[in-house]
Amino acid sequence: MNNHRAAYDLLAENLEAEGVDVLGVKQALKTQHIETPSWGYANSGTRFKAFAWPGAATTTRQKLDDAAMVHKMTGIAPSVAIHIPWDRPQDDDYDGMCQYAQEQGIHIGAVNPNVFQDDEYKLGSLGNPDPSIQEQALDHILECCQIMTKVKSNDLSLWFADGTNYAGQDSLRGRKQRFEDRLRIVYEHLPSNSRMLIEYKFFEPTFYSTDLPDWGTSYAFCLKLGPQAQVLVDLGHHASGVNIEQIVAFLLDEGRLGGFHLNNRKYADDDLIVGSVNPYELFLIYHELTGAAQSEDEPARSTAQRVAYMLDQCHNVEGKLVPIIYSVLNCQEAYAKSLVVPRERLAAAQAEGQVLEAHRILSEAYRTDVRPLLAQVREEMGAPIDPIAAYRASGYEEKIRSERGVAAASGGFQ
Ligand code: PSV
Ligand code: MN
């Protein structure tokens, strides 16, 4: 990869000949931003066992160190999503947390309330039949709205484990109404200029009904709440055949796509590297986003420009930082390929009904080997040309293994 220059020059020449503005593509790549999850640096596991990984972060300070290292290696991961209470600082010193992040060259991103880990939430949070539990969950989410202001975050990222396991267990309409009422209160407490991102998941941990099972339900709630409410698409939370890029296109066009949790749906949740199984699908998702961002269509254009790209991955068998770096790079590659799609030629072929020509134009862009372009961009940004090799050579992994050891727990900010 070190001798990328000749390959880059040739690629740039070919792309220019096809009408691609290579300078513009490089500029776009330099401003790409993938947020990493604090919880991805800590120990995690399957439904059956949490594994202790040597060197895994146990404090938020260590998670921020790791996130900063990922940013240093990639140049495009400058923020970290936090999960409360997992990342609650001692004495609620959020200023100290922000300052520490800043000193490492990163900042805090989305704030994720946790209304699923406490015993009280056994039958749900905002959808719980017990009004006092609904109130407890609401209070926690409202506290997270205040934390947003403290950490200068614009995104409240909401996921609910709510639902039922048995037919007849609870009133399905009743649960919907409880969500509607409580989410309205949350909406009223959002800091100005911020957003509430509503995530959905088609099953798990409840199996008969899930209160927010699909994008349509999240979208319907968003419509009722107002413009600051948008849908969060977690790639893992879809059944196998679902066309995620079509959901993305719809939500962009309606101005309601707020963000992503990037991962891979083979796990049906958060634990596999994004783009590791189906990089073509990731490209097709980016194709919709780039197309909207470059269009004149409103609200699609401005919506695409504000989308939050967040990884939501925990790695149990493949280490912690390398898979996160790998994931960031997969997003970078998919984005680069979407930037070289010849959109005018594609639109013309589509308008003429040239089915396979349109398909060929799009898939040829996907087949472009953009690696020399990415190497060039990284070099121009002052990031390592090969981030994974640079990470392995950095000694960071050995350092955290010897300093942190193997710990079973994951604690707060210390
Ligand atoms: C739930 O599966 C989820 O995707 C939500 O985004 C949570 O906040 C995250 O994983 C971490 O548990
Ligand atoms: Mn998620």
Short mmCIF file of C-alpha atoms in Angstrom, two decimals, residues 31-238:
data_model
loop_
_atom_site.label_atom_id
_atom_site.label_comp_id
_atom_site.label_asym_id
_atom_site.label_seq_id
_atom_site.Cartn_x
_atom_site.Cartn_y
_atom_site.Cartn_z
CA THR A 31 -14.83 15.37 6.06
CA GLN A 32 -16.38 11.93 6.58
CA HIS A 33 -17.18 11.27 10.23
CA ILE A 34 -17.86 7.90 11.84
CA GLU A 35 -18.70 7.92 15.54
CA THR A 36 -17.49 4.98 17.62
CA PRO A 37 -19.38 3.52 20.62
CA SER A 38 -17.84 3.70 24.10
CA TRP A 39 -19.33 0.28 24.83
CA GLY A 40 -17.47 -1.26 21.87
CA TYR A 41 -14.17 -0.85 23.74
CA ALA A 42 -15.34 -2.70 26.85
CA ASN A 43 -15.89 -6.36 27.52
CA SER A 44 -18.95 -7.84 25.92
CA GLY A 45 -20.40 -11.20 25.07
CA THR A 46 -23.17 -13.25 23.61
CA ARG A 47 -26.45 -14.05 25.26
CA PHE A 48 -24.65 -16.93 26.95
CA LYS A 49 -21.39 -15.46 28.17
CA ALA A 50 -19.52 -12.18 28.53
CA PHE A 51 -15.87 -12.68 27.64
CA ALA A 52 -12.99 -10.85 29.31
CA TRP A 53 -10.64 -9.57 26.63
CA PRO A 54 -7.06 -8.68 27.62
CA GLY A 55 -6.68 -4.91 27.61
CA ALA A 56 -10.40 -4.17 27.17
CA ALA A 57 -11.36 -0.80 28.63
CA THR A 58 -12.97 -0.82 32.05
CA THR A 59 -13.33 2.93 32.58
CA THR A 60 -14.73 5.63 30.34
CA ARG A 61 -11.36 7.33 30.39
CA GLN A 62 -9.86 4.18 28.85
CA LYS A 63 -12.70 3.99 26.33
CA LEU A 64 -11.91 7.57 25.32
CA ASP A 65 -8.22 6.69 25.02
CA ASP A 66 -9.14 3.82 22.70
CA ALA A 67 -11.50 5.97 20.64
CA ALA A 68 -8.77 8.59 20.32
CA MET A 69 -6.41 5.90 19.05
CA VAL A 70 -8.97 4.82 16.43
CA HIS A 71 -9.28 8.46 15.37
CA LYS A 72 -5.51 8.82 15.21
CA MET A 73 -5.26 5.75 12.97
CA THR A 74 -8.15 6.66 10.64
CA GLY A 75 -8.51 10.45 10.85
CA ILE A 76 -12.30 10.17 10.48
CA ALA A 77 -13.57 8.98 13.88
CA PRO A 78 -13.47 12.13 16.02
CA SER A 79 -16.43 11.42 18.32
CA VAL A 80 -17.62 8.78 20.80
CA ALA A 81 -21.18 7.88 21.73
CA ILE A 82 -21.74 7.44 25.45
CA HIS A 83 -24.17 5.15 27.26
CA ILE A 84 -25.58 6.27 30.61
CA PRO A 85 -25.16 4.95 33.32
CA TRP A 86 -22.27 2.86 31.90
CA ASP A 87 -20.32 6.10 31.29
CA ARG A 88 -21.60 8.16 34.21
CA PRO A 89 -18.63 10.08 35.66
CA GLN A 90 -17.87 10.21 39.36
CA ASP A 91 -19.61 13.20 40.95
CA ASP A 92 -21.31 13.77 37.60
CA ASP A 93 -18.21 15.52 36.36
CA TYR A 94 -19.24 15.80 32.73
CA ASP A 95 -17.02 18.86 32.26
CA GLY A 96 -14.05 16.73 33.25
CA MET A 97 -15.15 14.04 30.79
CA CYS A 98 -15.45 16.54 27.93
CA GLN A 99 -12.14 18.09 28.77
CA TYR A 100 -10.43 14.71 28.89
CA ALA A 101 -11.92 13.80 25.50
CA GLN A 102 -10.79 17.10 24.06
CA GLU A 103 -7.26 16.58 25.35
CA GLN A 104 -7.21 13.29 23.42
CA GLY A 105 -8.37 15.05 20.24
CA ILE A 106 -11.95 13.77 20.21
CA HIS A 107 -15.38 14.82 21.53
CA ILE A 108 -18.51 13.26 22.95
CA GLY A 109 -21.25 12.38 20.46
CA ALA A 110 -24.67 10.85 20.98
CA VAL A 111 -26.04 10.28 24.47
CA ASN A 112 -27.70 6.86 24.90
CA PRO A 113 -29.98 6.39 27.91
CA ASN A 114 -30.14 2.87 29.28
CA VAL A 115 -33.65 1.80 30.23
CA PHE A 116 -33.08 -1.91 29.87
CA GLN A 117 -30.50 -3.14 32.37
CA ASP A 118 -32.23 -2.64 35.72
CA ASP A 119 -34.48 -5.23 37.35
CA GLU A 120 -37.36 -2.76 37.32
CA TYR A 121 -37.39 -2.88 33.51
CA LYS A 122 -38.26 -6.57 33.36
CA LEU A 123 -41.63 -5.72 31.82
CA GLY A 124 -40.39 -2.71 29.93
CA SER A 125 -39.61 0.96 30.46
CA LEU A 126 -41.88 3.58 28.89
CA GLY A 127 -44.22 0.77 27.86
CA ASN A 128 -44.26 -0.88 31.30
CA PRO A 129 -47.76 -1.44 32.71
CA ASP A 130 -46.62 0.08 36.04
CA PRO A 131 -46.79 3.92 35.90
CA SER A 132 -44.03 4.25 38.50
CA ILE A 133 -41.60 2.32 36.25
CA GLN A 134 -42.65 4.43 33.28
CA GLU A 135 -41.84 7.44 35.43
CA GLN A 136 -38.45 6.04 36.44
CA ALA A 137 -37.52 5.47 32.78
CA LEU A 138 -38.79 8.91 31.83
CA ASP A 139 -36.75 10.55 34.60
CA HIS A 140 -33.60 8.79 33.37
CA ILE A 141 -34.18 9.91 29.78
CA LEU A 142 -34.86 13.48 30.93
CA GLU A 143 -31.62 13.38 32.89
CA CYS A 144 -29.91 12.33 29.64
CA CYS A 145 -31.40 15.44 27.98
CA GLN A 146 -29.58 17.51 30.62
CA ILE A 147 -26.41 15.50 30.09
CA MET A 148 -26.61 16.36 26.39
CA THR A 149 -26.23 20.02 27.27
CA LYS A 150 -23.34 19.26 29.62
CA VAL A 151 -21.41 17.27 27.03
CA LYS A 152 -22.50 19.51 24.13
CA SER A 153 -24.22 16.66 22.33
CA ASN A 154 -26.94 17.22 19.75
CA ASP A 155 -28.25 13.68 19.63
CA LEU A 156 -30.33 11.74 22.10
CA SER A 157 -30.23 8.17 20.85
CA LEU A 158 -33.15 6.09 22.07
CA TRP A 159 -33.50 2.34 22.02
CA PHE A 160 -36.10 0.42 24.00
CA ALA A 161 -36.02 -3.24 24.92
CA ASP A 162 -39.78 -3.03 25.48
CA GLY A 163 -42.32 -5.57 24.33
CA THR A 164 -44.05 -8.73 25.44
CA ASN A 165 -43.28 -12.43 25.36
CA TYR A 166 -46.81 -13.84 25.39
CA ALA A 167 -50.03 -13.12 23.61
CA GLY A 168 -52.36 -11.45 26.09
CA GLN A 169 -49.50 -10.40 28.41
CA ASP A 170 -50.34 -6.74 27.96
CA SER A 171 -52.48 -4.44 25.88
CA LEU A 172 -50.71 -3.74 22.59
CA ARG A 173 -52.60 -0.47 22.08
CA GLY A 174 -52.02 0.47 25.69
CA ARG A 175 -48.27 0.05 25.27
CA LYS A 176 -48.31 2.15 22.12
CA GLN A 177 -50.17 4.92 23.93
CA ARG A 178 -47.76 4.87 26.88
CA PHE A 179 -44.86 5.33 24.48
CA GLU A 180 -46.63 8.11 22.68
CA ASP A 181 -47.39 10.02 25.88
CA ARG A 182 -43.92 9.64 27.40
CA LEU A 183 -41.98 10.31 24.20
CA ARG A 184 -43.92 13.58 23.88
CA ILE A 185 -42.62 14.64 27.30
CA VAL A 186 -39.07 13.72 26.28
CA TYR A 187 -39.49 15.69 23.07
CA GLU A 188 -40.51 18.77 25.01
CA HIS A 189 -37.30 18.54 27.06
CA LEU A 190 -34.87 18.19 24.15
CA PRO A 191 -32.21 20.90 24.16
CA SER A 192 -32.72 23.38 21.33
CA ASN A 193 -31.15 22.43 17.98
CA SER A 194 -30.85 18.83 19.14
CA ARG A 195 -32.53 15.70 17.89
CA MET A 196 -34.17 12.63 19.28
CA LEU A 197 -33.19 9.56 17.26
CA ILE A 198 -35.64 6.69 17.61
CA GLU A 199 -34.22 3.24 17.00
CA TYR A 200 -36.27 0.14 16.20
CA LYS A 201 -35.54 -3.55 16.41
CA PHE A 202 -37.61 -6.37 14.97
CA PHE A 203 -37.26 -8.76 17.92
CA GLU A 204 -35.24 -9.40 21.07
CA PRO A 205 -35.19 -9.28 24.04
CA THR A 206 -38.93 -9.72 23.73
CA PHE A 207 -40.25 -12.24 21.27
CA TYR A 208 -44.02 -12.02 20.95
CA SER A 209 -44.25 -8.28 20.38
CA THR A 210 -41.73 -5.47 20.29
CA ASP A 211 -43.04 -1.98 21.03
CA LEU A 212 -40.86 -0.34 18.35
CA PRO A 213 -40.46 -3.22 15.87
CA ASP A 214 -39.80 -1.46 12.58
CA TRP A 215 -38.93 1.77 10.83
CA GLY A 216 -42.58 2.49 10.11
CA THR A 217 -43.42 2.56 13.81
CA SER A 218 -40.45 4.82 14.60
CA TYR A 219 -41.41 7.04 11.68
CA ALA A 220 -45.03 7.27 12.82
CA PHE A 221 -43.90 8.37 16.29
CA CYS A 222 -41.51 10.91 14.76
CA LEU A 223 -44.28 12.39 12.63
CA LYS A 224 -46.46 12.89 15.70
CA LEU A 225 -43.63 14.33 17.77
CA GLY A 226 -42.20 16.93 15.40
CA PRO A 227 -39.19 17.77 13.24
CA GLN A 228 -36.59 17.18 15.95
CA ALA A 229 -37.53 13.49 16.01
CA GLN A 230 -35.90 11.27 13.41
CA VAL A 231 -35.47 7.55 12.80
CA LEU A 232 -32.27 5.70 13.68
CA VAL A 233 -31.53 2.73 11.42
CA ASP A 234 -29.46 0.04 13.13
CA LEU A 235 -28.33 -2.21 10.28
CA GLY A 236 -28.44 -5.26 12.54
CA HIS A 237 -32.09 -4.83 13.42
CA HIS A 238 -33.59 -6.15 10.19
#
